[in-house]
Amino acid sequence: MPPSVELPRWLQAAHSPEHLTSVVTALTNRERLRASARTASKHKSHSSKVHRASFGASSSLLTKSAHVNHYSVSVGNRPENKTGNRYADIEPYDRTRVVIDEQLEMGSGATSRKGRYLNANWVRELAGGKWWIATQAPLPHTAHAFLSVILQPTTRPPHDLLHPLESNSHPETDERPSRVRTVVQLTQNFESGHQKAHVYFPPLPGQSWVMYPEPGCTAPPIKVTLISTKTIDEAQSLQSTVSIIPVGVPADQEPIIFQHMLFGAWPDHGVPEGEDKLALLRFTKWVDTVNKDLSLQPSHSGVDLDPDPPIMVNCSAGIGRTGAFIACSSLLRYFGFLGGPARESREFHPVNPSPLGPLPSDIADDIVAQEIDSLREQRPGMVQRPEQILLVYELVEGALSGVQ
């Protein structure tokens, strides 16, 4: 771990209420423009000609532009997919959404399509460079699709999302299996009397459940078995080792093993405070360590596993706590706190340049503001609340100040 260092000027500036207000205001205004374009994309894709005509007559200059296509959420708004959204107003961007079983035929007739829907997006850290899958918590009828992401032998972002420097740097890794093997959950299953996440593996080691696919999907059921659990008190977390295997496969086929990492001290509509904040910092580092630990995987003769595959992360909606966790991970990785050297280059390469243009000049060098704006370009509403934005600053400052 790097020693404590002098805080960067942009992080020192974050102690100023005026600077924080500027950051929150700028990020909010930009997200409002994205929301307008998302709404326009729903109207544009509506089957009613009258509806489309009304949209065309009343839309602003922004929503008439290419912004509508860039920020389109039309796939998640289709009638056959709406039931897969935990919250009616949160759909994934079309251009970064995660498609499962891309060759699988779904539906019939006019609704026939390839691939399964999941309310999830590919998200890449701006500062740290790592890829994540940011998703909502499973629903009873989406748990099978959720687990199917892990069953895929290779789960990587599509090439059109890769920056040229990224896609050309290690072409040999394209042949390496890159299966998701770590799932992070940042919400309790129940909070304030409401179910925030559907439970998709048994509570006791040795128990097995069978998860069935959504109607219209021909994929086989999945047998889910809890192998073991481990409590990490200093990180306020529970690590569960889970195996999954399709029902009906040959008896000699090995199940897929993944680690489920639950952080239990992040309140809904709030942020961790005091010792819980320190626990979150430790949890962030622990997740990175677990994802890189190949000893947790069954032996694979002659198979070269990805040393650090994408991590799947969810809270309830998959935007607030999820976005803040990815932002913190990115900045910690950038400064060398997650098992690697600090980045020497200060040049960032966003997945796609924002059609909204750069951030205002007074906050343009603020890496937290850049990170959050970049995340919001990839999944709507990421790092949803002002206190979550402040939390990112605080965790990064704590790490740089040597807080353990």
Coordinates of C-alpha atoms in Angstrom, one line a residue:
M1 CA 0.0 0.0 0.0
P2 CA 1.4 3.4 -0.8
P3 CA 2.3 5.6 2.1
S4 CA 0.2 8.6 3.0
V5 CA 0.9 11.5 0.6
E6 CA 0.1 15.2 0.3
L7 CA -3.5 15.6 -0.8
P8 CA -4.0 16.6 -4.4
R9 CA -5.1 20.2 -4.9
W10 CA -8.5 19.1 -6.2
L11 CA -9.0 17.0 -3.1
Q12 CA -8.0 19.9 -0.9
A13 CA -10.6 22.0 -2.7
A14 CA -13.3 19.5 -1.8
H15 CA -13.0 20.9 1.8
S16 CA -14.7 24.0 0.5
P17 CA -18.5 24.0 0.6
E18 CA -18.5 26.2 -2.5
H19 CA -16.5 23.7 -4.5
L20 CA -18.7 20.8 -3.4
T21 CA -21.8 22.9 -4.4
S22 CA -20.3 23.5 -7.8
V23 CA -19.6 19.8 -8.3
V24 CA -23.1 18.7 -7.2
T25 CA -24.8 21.4 -9.3
A26 CA -22.8 20.7 -12.4
L27 CA -23.3 16.9 -12.1
T28 CA -27.0 17.4 -11.4
N29 CA -27.5 19.7 -14.4
R30 CA -25.8 17.2 -16.7
E31 CA -27.8 14.3 -15.4
R32 CA -31.0 16.3 -16.0
L33 CA -30.1 16.6 -19.6
R34 CA -29.4 12.9 -19.9
A35 CA -32.8 12.2 -18.2
S36 CA -34.5 14.4 -20.8
A37 CA -32.9 12.4 -23.6
R38 CA -33.8 9.1 -21.9
T39 CA -37.4 10.2 -21.7
A40 CA -37.3 11.3 -25.4
S41 CA -36.0 7.9 -26.4
K42 CA -39.0 6.2 -24.7
H43 CA -41.4 8.4 -26.7
K44 CA -39.5 7.9 -29.9
S45 CA -39.7 4.1 -29.6
H46 CA -43.4 4.1 -28.6
S47 CA -45.5 2.1 -31.0
S48 CA -48.3 4.7 -31.2
K49 CA -47.9 7.0 -34.2
V50 CA -49.9 9.7 -32.3
H51 CA -47.4 9.3 -29.4
R52 CA -44.4 9.7 -31.8
A53 CA -46.0 12.7 -33.5
S54 CA -46.6 14.4 -30.1
F55 CA -43.0 13.8 -29.1
G56 CA -41.7 15.3 -32.4
A57 CA -43.8 18.5 -31.9
S58 CA -42.9 19.1 -28.3
S59 CA -39.3 17.9 -27.9
S60 CA -36.5 20.4 -27.2
L61 CA -33.4 20.9 -29.4
L62 CA -31.6 18.5 -27.1
T63 CA -34.0 15.7 -27.5
K64 CA -34.1 16.1 -31.3
S65 CA -30.4 15.6 -31.6
A66 CA -28.2 12.5 -31.5
H67 CA -28.4 12.7 -27.7
V68 CA -31.6 10.7 -27.9
N69 CA -29.8 7.8 -29.5
H70 CA -26.7 8.1 -27.2
Y71 CA -28.8 8.0 -24.1
S72 CA -31.5 5.7 -25.3
V73 CA -33.2 3.3 -22.9
S74 CA -35.6 1.9 -25.4
V75 CA -34.8 -1.8 -24.9
G76 CA -35.6 -1.7 -21.1
N77 CA -38.8 0.2 -21.9
R78 CA -40.2 -2.6 -24.2
P79 CA -43.3 -4.2 -22.8
E80 CA -41.7 -7.7 -22.6
N81 CA -38.8 -6.2 -20.6
K82 CA -40.5 -3.8 -18.3
T83 CA -41.3 -6.5 -15.7
G84 CA -37.6 -7.1 -15.5
N85 CA -37.0 -3.7 -14.0
R86 CA -37.1 -3.4 -10.2
Y87 CA -37.9 0.3 -10.5
A88 CA -40.1 1.6 -13.3
D89 CA -37.9 4.7 -13.8
I90 CA -34.5 3.0 -14.0
E91 CA -33.6 1.3 -17.2
P92 CA -30.2 0.5 -18.6
Y93 CA -28.7 2.5 -21.5
D94 CA -29.0 0.5 -24.7
R95 CA -25.4 1.1 -25.8
T96 CA -23.8 -0.3 -22.6
R97 CA -26.3 -2.9 -21.5
V98 CA -25.3 -6.4 -20.7
V99 CA -26.9 -9.0 -23.1
I100 CA -27.0 -12.6 -21.8
D101 CA -27.0 -15.7 -24.0
E102 CA -26.8 -13.6 -27.2
Q103 CA -27.6 -16.5 -29.5
L104 CA -30.6 -17.7 -27.5
E105 CA -33.9 -17.1 -29.3
M106 CA -36.4 -15.4 -27.0
G107 CA -40.1 -14.9 -27.6
S108 CA -42.0 -15.5 -30.8
G109 CA -43.6 -13.7 -33.7
A110 CA -43.3 -9.9 -33.5
T111 CA -41.5 -10.0 -30.2
S112 CA -38.9 -12.6 -31.3
R113 CA -35.4 -11.5 -30.4
K114 CA -31.9 -12.9 -29.6
G115 CA -30.5 -12.6 -26.2
R116 CA -32.0 -12.2 -22.7
Y117 CA -32.7 -8.9 -20.9
L118 CA -31.2 -7.9 -17.6
N119 CA -31.2 -4.5 -16.1
A120 CA -27.5 -4.2 -16.1
N121 CA -24.8 -2.1 -17.8
W122 CA -21.1 -2.5 -18.6
V123 CA -19.3 0.2 -16.6
R124 CA -15.6 1.1 -16.8
E125 CA -13.7 3.0 -14.2
L126 CA -12.4 6.3 -15.6
A127 CA -9.4 6.6 -13.3
G128 CA -8.7 3.0 -12.5
G129 CA -9.7 1.4 -15.8
K130 CA -11.4 -1.8 -14.5
W131 CA -14.6 -3.1 -16.0
W132 CA -17.7 -3.8 -13.8
I133 CA -21.2 -5.0 -14.4
A134 CA -23.5 -2.7 -12.5
T135 CA -27.0 -4.1 -12.0
Q136 CA -30.1 -4.0 -9.9
A137 CA -30.7 -6.6 -7.2
P138 CA -32.4 -9.7 -8.7
L139 CA -36.2 -10.1 -8.7
P140 CA -37.7 -13.6 -8.4
H141 CA -38.1 -13.8 -12.2
T142 CA -34.7 -12.3 -13.0
A143 CA -32.5 -14.4 -10.6
H144 CA -31.9 -17.0 -13.3
A145 CA -30.8 -14.4 -15.8
F146 CA -28.6 -12.8 -13.1
L147 CA -26.8 -16.2 -12.4
S148 CA -26.6 -16.9 -16.2
V149 CA -24.1 -14.0 -16.4
I150 CA -21.8 -16.0 -14.2
L151 CA -22.4 -19.3 -16.2
Q152 CA -21.1 -17.7 -19.4
P153 CA -17.5 -19.0 -20.1
T154 CA -16.4 -15.5 -21.1
T155 CA -18.0 -12.3 -20.1
R156 CA -16.4 -9.2 -21.5
P157 CA -17.6 -5.8 -22.7
P158 CA -18.3 -5.6 -26.4
H159 CA -15.5 -4.4 -28.6
D160 CA -17.3 -1.2 -29.5
L161 CA -17.1 -0.1 -25.9
L162 CA -13.3 -0.6 -25.7
H163 CA -11.0 2.4 -26.1
P164 CA -8.5 1.7 -29.0
L165 CA -5.6 1.7 -26.5
E166 CA -7.4 -0.8 -24.4
S167 CA -8.5 -3.2 -27.1
N168 CA -5.0 -3.2 -28.7
S169 CA -2.9 -3.5 -25.5
H170 CA -3.4 -7.2 -24.8
P171 CA -4.9 -8.9 -27.7
E172 CA -3.8 -12.3 -26.5
T173 CA -6.1 -12.1 -23.5
D174 CA -9.2 -12.2 -25.8
E175 CA -8.8 -16.0 -25.9
R176 CA -8.5 -16.3 -22.1
P177 CA -11.6 -17.3 -20.1
S178 CA -12.9 -14.3 -18.3
R179 CA -15.8 -15.5 -16.2
V180 CA -17.4 -13.4 -13.5
R181 CA -16.3 -14.9 -10.2
T182 CA -17.2 -12.2 -7.7
V183 CA -20.6 -10.7 -6.9
V184 CA -20.8 -7.7 -4.6
Q185 CA -24.1 -6.9 -2.8
L186 CA -24.3 -3.5 -1.0
T187 CA -27.9 -3.8 0.3
Q188 CA -29.4 -6.1 2.9
N189 CA -32.1 -8.4 1.5
F190 CA -34.7 -6.5 3.6
E191 CA -34.4 -2.9 4.7
S192 CA -37.0 -0.9 6.7
G193 CA -39.5 -3.7 6.2
H194 CA -39.1 -3.7 2.4
Q195 CA -37.5 -6.4 0.3
K196 CA -34.6 -4.8 -1.5
A197 CA -33.0 -8.0 -3.1
H198 CA -34.4 -11.4 -3.9
V199 CA -32.4 -14.2 -2.2
Y200 CA -31.0 -16.5 -4.9
F201 CA -28.9 -19.0 -2.9
P202 CA -29.7 -21.1 0.3
P203 CA -29.0 -19.8 3.8
L204 CA -27.2 -23.0 5.0
P205 CA -24.0 -24.6 3.7
G206 CA -24.8 -27.8 1.8
Q207 CA -28.3 -26.7 0.9
S208 CA -29.3 -26.5 -2.8
W209 CA -32.0 -24.6 -4.6
V210 CA -33.2 -24.7 -8.2
M211 CA -33.7 -21.4 -10.1
Y212 CA -36.0 -21.5 -13.1
P213 CA -35.7 -19.1 -16.1
E214 CA -38.2 -16.4 -16.9
P215 CA -41.3 -17.3 -19.1
G216 CA -40.3 -17.7 -22.8
C217 CA -36.7 -18.6 -22.1
T218 CA -35.6 -22.1 -23.0
A219 CA -32.4 -22.1 -20.9
P220 CA -32.3 -25.0 -18.4
P221 CA -32.9 -24.5 -14.7
I222 CA -29.8 -23.7 -12.5
K223 CA -28.9 -25.7 -9.4
V224 CA -27.5 -23.3 -6.8
T225 CA -25.6 -24.6 -3.7
L226 CA -24.1 -22.7 -0.8
I227 CA -20.7 -24.2 -0.1
S228 CA -19.5 -22.1 2.9
T229 CA -19.7 -18.7 4.5
K230 CA -17.2 -16.6 6.3
T231 CA -17.7 -13.4 8.3
I232 CA -15.1 -10.6 8.0
D233 CA -15.9 -8.5 11.0
E234 CA -13.4 -5.7 10.3
A235 CA -15.0 -5.2 6.9
Q236 CA -18.6 -5.6 8.1
S237 CA -19.1 -8.3 5.5
L238 CA -20.2 -11.8 4.8
Q239 CA -18.4 -13.8 2.2
S240 CA -20.3 -16.8 0.7
T241 CA -18.9 -19.4 -1.6
V242 CA -21.6 -20.5 -4.0
S243 CA -21.7 -23.1 -6.8
I244 CA -24.0 -23.1 -9.8
I245 CA -24.6 -25.7 -12.5
P246 CA -27.3 -26.1 -15.2
V247 CA -29.7 -28.9 -14.4
G248 CA -29.3 -31.9 -16.8
V249 CA -25.6 -31.5 -17.7
P250 CA -23.3 -34.5 -17.8
A251 CA -22.4 -35.8 -14.3
D252 CA -18.7 -35.1 -14.9
Q253 CA -19.2 -31.4 -15.6
E254 CA -17.8 -29.2 -12.8
P255 CA -20.0 -26.6 -11.2
I256 CA -19.1 -22.9 -11.5
I257 CA -17.9 -21.3 -8.2
F258 CA -18.3 -17.7 -7.3
Q259 CA -17.8 -15.5 -4.3
H260 CA -20.8 -13.5 -3.0
M261 CA -19.6 -10.5 -1.0
L262 CA -22.3 -8.8 1.2
F263 CA -21.5 -5.5 2.8
G264 CA -23.9 -5.1 5.7
A265 CA -23.4 -1.6 7.0
W266 CA -24.6 0.7 4.2
P267 CA -28.0 2.1 5.0
D268 CA -30.6 2.7 2.4
H269 CA -31.0 6.5 1.6
G270 CA -27.8 7.1 3.6
V271 CA -24.0 6.4 3.8
P272 CA -21.8 4.6 6.3
E273 CA -20.6 6.7 9.2
G274 CA -17.8 6.3 11.7
E275 CA -16.4 2.8 12.0
D276 CA -18.8 1.7 9.2
K277 CA -17.0 4.1 6.8
L278 CA -13.6 2.5 7.7
A279 CA -15.2 -0.9 7.2
L280 CA -16.3 0.1 3.7
L281 CA -12.8 1.1 2.9
R282 CA -11.5 -2.3 4.1
F283 CA -14.3 -4.1 2.2
T284 CA -13.4 -2.3 -1.1
K285 CA -9.8 -3.6 -0.7
W286 CA -11.0 -7.1 0.3
V287 CA -13.3 -7.4 -2.7
D288 CA -10.3 -6.7 -5.0
T289 CA -8.2 -9.2 -3.2
V290 CA -10.9 -12.0 -3.4
N291 CA -11.5 -11.3 -7.1
K292 CA -7.8 -11.9 -7.8
D293 CA -7.5 -15.0 -5.7
L294 CA -7.3 -18.0 -8.1
S295 CA -7.1 -20.4 -5.2
L296 CA -10.8 -20.0 -4.6
Q297 CA -11.5 -21.5 -8.1
P298 CA -11.6 -25.3 -8.8
S299 CA -8.4 -26.6 -10.5
H300 CA -8.6 -26.1 -14.3
S301 CA -6.1 -28.2 -16.1
G302 CA -4.4 -26.2 -18.8
V303 CA -6.7 -23.3 -18.5
D304 CA -5.2 -19.8 -18.1
L305 CA -7.8 -17.8 -16.1
D306 CA -8.2 -14.1 -16.2
P307 CA -6.3 -12.8 -13.2
D308 CA -8.8 -10.0 -12.6
P309 CA -12.1 -10.5 -14.4
P310 CA -15.1 -8.1 -14.3
I311 CA -16.9 -7.9 -11.0
M312 CA -20.7 -7.8 -10.8
V313 CA -22.1 -5.4 -8.2
N314 CA -25.6 -4.4 -7.1
C315 CA -27.4 -2.6 -4.4
S316 CA -31.2 -2.4 -4.8
A317 CA -31.6 -0.2 -7.9
G318 CA -28.0 -0.6 -8.9
I319 CA -27.2 3.1 -9.2
G320 CA -26.6 4.9 -5.9
R321 CA -24.6 2.7 -3.6
T322 CA -23.4 0.7 -6.6
G323 CA -22.1 3.8 -8.3
A324 CA -20.4 5.1 -5.2
F325 CA -18.6 1.8 -4.6
I326 CA -17.3 1.7 -8.2
A327 CA -16.2 5.3 -8.0
C328 CA -14.3 4.6 -4.7
S329 CA -12.7 1.5 -6.2
S330 CA -11.6 3.4 -9.3
L331 CA -9.9 6.2 -7.3
L332 CA -8.3 3.7 -4.9
R333 CA -7.0 1.7 -7.9
Y334 CA -5.7 4.9 -9.5
F335 CA -3.7 5.8 -6.4
G336 CA -2.3 2.3 -6.0
F337 CA -4.3 1.1 -3.0
L338 CA -5.7 -2.0 -4.7
G339 CA -2.8 -4.3 -5.2
G340 CA -1.0 -2.5 -8.0
P341 CA 1.1 0.5 -8.7
A342 CA -0.4 4.0 -8.8
R343 CA -1.1 5.1 -12.4
E344 CA 1.7 7.3 -13.8
S345 CA -0.4 8.7 -16.5
R346 CA -2.9 11.4 -15.7
E347 CA -4.6 11.1 -19.0
F348 CA -8.0 9.4 -18.8
H349 CA -9.8 7.7 -21.7
P350 CA -13.6 7.6 -21.3
V351 CA -15.6 4.8 -22.9
N352 CA -17.3 7.4 -25.1
P353 CA -16.7 11.1 -25.1
S354 CA -19.8 12.7 -23.6
P355 CA -22.0 14.6 -26.1
L356 CA -22.6 17.0 -23.3
G357 CA -19.0 18.2 -23.6
P358 CA -16.4 18.6 -20.8
L359 CA -17.2 19.5 -17.2
P360 CA -17.2 23.2 -16.3
S361 CA -13.7 24.6 -16.1
D362 CA -13.9 25.3 -12.3
I363 CA -14.2 21.6 -11.6
A364 CA -12.5 20.1 -14.7
D365 CA -9.5 18.8 -12.7
D366 CA -11.5 17.2 -10.0
I367 CA -11.1 13.5 -10.5
V368 CA -14.1 12.5 -8.3
A369 CA -16.3 14.8 -10.4
Q370 CA -14.9 13.3 -13.6
E371 CA -15.3 9.8 -12.4
I372 CA -18.9 10.3 -11.4
D373 CA -19.8 12.0 -14.6
S374 CA -18.2 9.2 -16.6
L375 CA -20.2 6.6 -14.6
R376 CA -23.4 8.4 -15.3
E377 CA -22.6 8.3 -19.0
Q378 CA -22.6 4.5 -18.8
R379 CA -25.6 3.8 -16.4
P380 CA -28.3 6.3 -15.5
G381 CA -28.2 8.0 -12.1
M382 CA -24.9 6.5 -10.8
V383 CA -23.8 7.9 -7.4
Q384 CA -27.3 9.1 -7.0
R385 CA -27.2 11.3 -3.8
P386 CA -25.1 14.3 -2.8
E387 CA -24.0 12.5 0.4
Q388 CA -22.8 9.6 -1.7
I389 CA -20.6 12.0 -3.7
L390 CA -19.2 13.4 -0.5
L391 CA -18.5 9.8 0.7
V392 CA -16.3 9.2 -2.3
Y393 CA -14.2 12.2 -1.5
E394 CA -14.0 11.1 2.2
L395 CA -12.9 7.5 1.4
V396 CA -10.2 8.7 -1.0
E397 CA -8.9 11.2 1.4
G398 CA -8.9 8.6 4.2
A399 CA -6.9 6.2 2.1
L400 CA -4.4 8.9 1.1
S401 CA -4.1 10.0 4.7
G402 CA -3.1 6.5 5.8
V403 CA -6.4 5.5 7.5
Q404 CA -6.5 1.7 7.8

